[in-house]
Backbone as numpy.savetxt, mean C-alpha at the origin, in Angstrom:
# Nx Ny Nz CAx CAy CAz Cx Cy Cz
-12.07 2.84 -6.15 -10.95 3.24 -6.66 -9.85 1.75 -6.46
-9.22 1.61 -7.26 -8.52 0.52 -7.66 -7.12 0.38 -7.51
-6.40 -0.34 -6.69 -5.36 -0.47 -6.27 -4.19 -0.50 -7.48
-3.16 0.45 -8.03 -2.57 0.31 -8.77 -1.51 1.58 -9.14
-0.78 1.70 -10.26 0.17 2.67 -10.44 -0.32 4.07 -9.89
0.08 4.95 -9.17 -0.27 6.23 -8.87 -1.26 6.13 -7.69
-1.36 5.23 -6.85 -2.38 4.93 -5.87 -1.68 5.12 -4.90
-2.32 5.85 -3.77 -1.79 5.73 -2.32 -2.77 4.83 -1.47
-2.11 3.96 -0.73 -2.75 2.97 -0.01 -2.46 3.02 1.68
-3.52 3.61 2.34 -3.26 3.60 3.84 -3.70 2.23 4.35
-2.86 1.52 5.00 -3.01 0.07 5.60 -2.94 0.59 7.09
-3.53 -0.12 7.99 -3.58 -0.14 9.57 -1.74 -0.20 9.96
-0.95 -0.72 9.16 0.15 -0.60 9.95 1.21 0.25 9.10
1.06 0.75 7.71 2.10 1.61 7.07 1.16 2.10 5.86
1.78 3.15 5.43 1.19 3.95 3.97 2.10 3.59 2.89
1.21 3.34 1.85 2.07 3.13 0.50 1.75 3.96 -0.71
2.68 4.41 -1.52 2.35 4.97 -2.59 3.24 4.06 -3.76
1.94 3.84 -4.70 2.56 2.81 -5.66 2.93 3.44 -6.94
3.99 3.60 -7.23 4.71 4.49 -8.29 5.99 3.93 -8.84
7.03 4.12 -8.31 8.29 3.67 -8.51 9.12 3.07 -7.19
9.76 2.12 -7.20 10.41 1.83 -5.97 11.52 2.45 -5.47
11.10 3.43 -4.84 12.53 4.51 -4.26 12.69 4.35 -2.67
11.69 3.52 -1.97 11.74 3.35 -0.61 10.88 4.14 0.22
11.23 4.60 1.56 11.02 5.24 2.45 11.14 6.66 2.34
9.91 7.36 2.32 10.24 8.72 2.35 9.41 9.31 3.71
9.59 10.51 4.09 8.56 11.29 4.98 8.17 12.47 4.45
6.57 12.62 4.46 5.91 13.65 3.90 5.25 14.06 5.20
5.25 15.36 5.64 4.75 15.91 6.87 4.69 15.17 8.02
5.94 14.32 8.22 6.18 13.88 9.61 5.59 12.38 9.45
5.23 11.99 8.16 4.29 10.58 8.07 5.31 9.90 7.09
5.48 8.75 7.60 6.27 7.72 6.83 5.43 7.26 5.70
5.98 7.05 4.28 5.38 6.57 3.16 6.59 5.82 2.62
6.01 4.63 2.18 6.79 3.64 1.26 6.49 3.89 -0.14
7.09 4.45 -0.89 6.92 4.31 -2.35 7.46 2.98 -2.98
6.55 2.41 -3.51 7.07 1.07 -3.90 6.39 0.58 -5.27
7.26 -0.07 -6.31 6.64 -0.47 -7.37 5.35 -1.25 -7.81
4.58 -1.08 -8.60 3.38 -1.81 -8.74 3.73 -3.37 -9.02
4.85 -3.71 -8.99 5.04 -4.95 -9.20 5.43 -5.78 -8.21
5.87 -5.32 -6.94 6.28 -5.96 -5.57 5.26 -6.77 -5.14
5.59 -8.03 -4.56 4.61 -8.89 -4.12 3.35 -8.30 -3.15
3.66 -7.53 -2.38 2.97 -6.69 -1.36 1.77 -6.24 -2.06
2.22 -5.24 -3.57 0.97 -4.90 -4.12 0.24 -5.88 -4.58
0.83 -6.92 -5.09 0.17 -8.10 -5.96 -0.81 -8.69 -4.81
-0.48 -8.65 -3.68 -1.15 -9.22 -2.78 -2.86 -8.39 -2.30
-2.64 -7.26 -2.63 -3.84 -6.27 -2.55 -4.74 -6.29 -3.81
-4.46 -6.93 -4.67 -5.00 -6.89 -6.16 -6.41 -7.23 -5.75
-7.41 -6.21 -6.60 -8.90 -6.43 -6.61 -9.52 -6.35 -5.13
-8.64 -5.79 -4.05 -9.15 -5.88 -2.64 -9.73 -4.10 -2.76
-10.65 -4.01 -1.82 -11.23 -2.77 -1.82 -11.05 -2.03 0.11
-11.25 -0.83 0.22 -11.17 -0.07 1.65 -12.05 -1.05 2.33
-11.26 -1.62 3.59 -12.19 -2.17 4.78 -11.55 -3.81 4.44
-11.23 -4.00 3.25 -10.79 -5.77 3.40 -9.39 -5.88 4.06
-9.10 -7.06 4.53 -8.02 -7.62 5.04 -7.21 -8.50 4.05
-6.10 -8.50 4.39 -5.24 -9.62 3.71 -3.83 -9.98 4.46
-3.34 -11.29 4.28 -2.14 -11.72 4.71 -0.87 -11.62 3.64
0.08 -11.01 4.38 1.35 -11.14 3.35 2.27 -11.48 4.55
3.33 -12.61 4.12 4.49 -12.67 4.81 4.24 -12.74 6.29
3.06 -13.62 6.73 2.54 -13.85 7.77 1.94 -12.62 8.82
1.61 -11.53 8.10 1.36 -10.36 8.80 0.22 -9.80 8.08
-1.06 -9.69 9.11 -2.37 -9.05 8.51 -2.52 -7.81 8.59
-3.03 -7.30 7.38 -3.08 -5.82 7.04 -4.42 -5.56 6.72
-5.07 -4.15 7.08 -6.37 -3.83 6.53 -6.31 -2.71 6.05
-6.86 -2.33 4.62 -6.73 -1.30 3.90 -8.04 -0.14 4.54
-7.43 0.76 4.89 -7.94 1.95 5.40 -8.54 2.77 4.47
-7.77 3.19 3.41 -7.96 4.72 2.62 -7.41 3.94 1.41
-8.10 4.23 0.12 -7.18 4.13 -1.14 -7.49 5.41 -1.87
-6.17 6.11 -2.20 -6.62 7.53 -2.86 -5.90 7.52 -4.22
């Protein structure tokens, strides 16, 4: 699965839903950040797969799931 519009990305530090930039929501007691596909964080994940790590703004993230 590729990261892009409509993708849920579970990182080790947060969960992102890539759709439109509406910000933080809570679903079943889980915080999910709903972000636009054009934000720099999403660009940093381009072409990455589950298990890959990347650094953004000095923080290292690991992709745990892509749905």
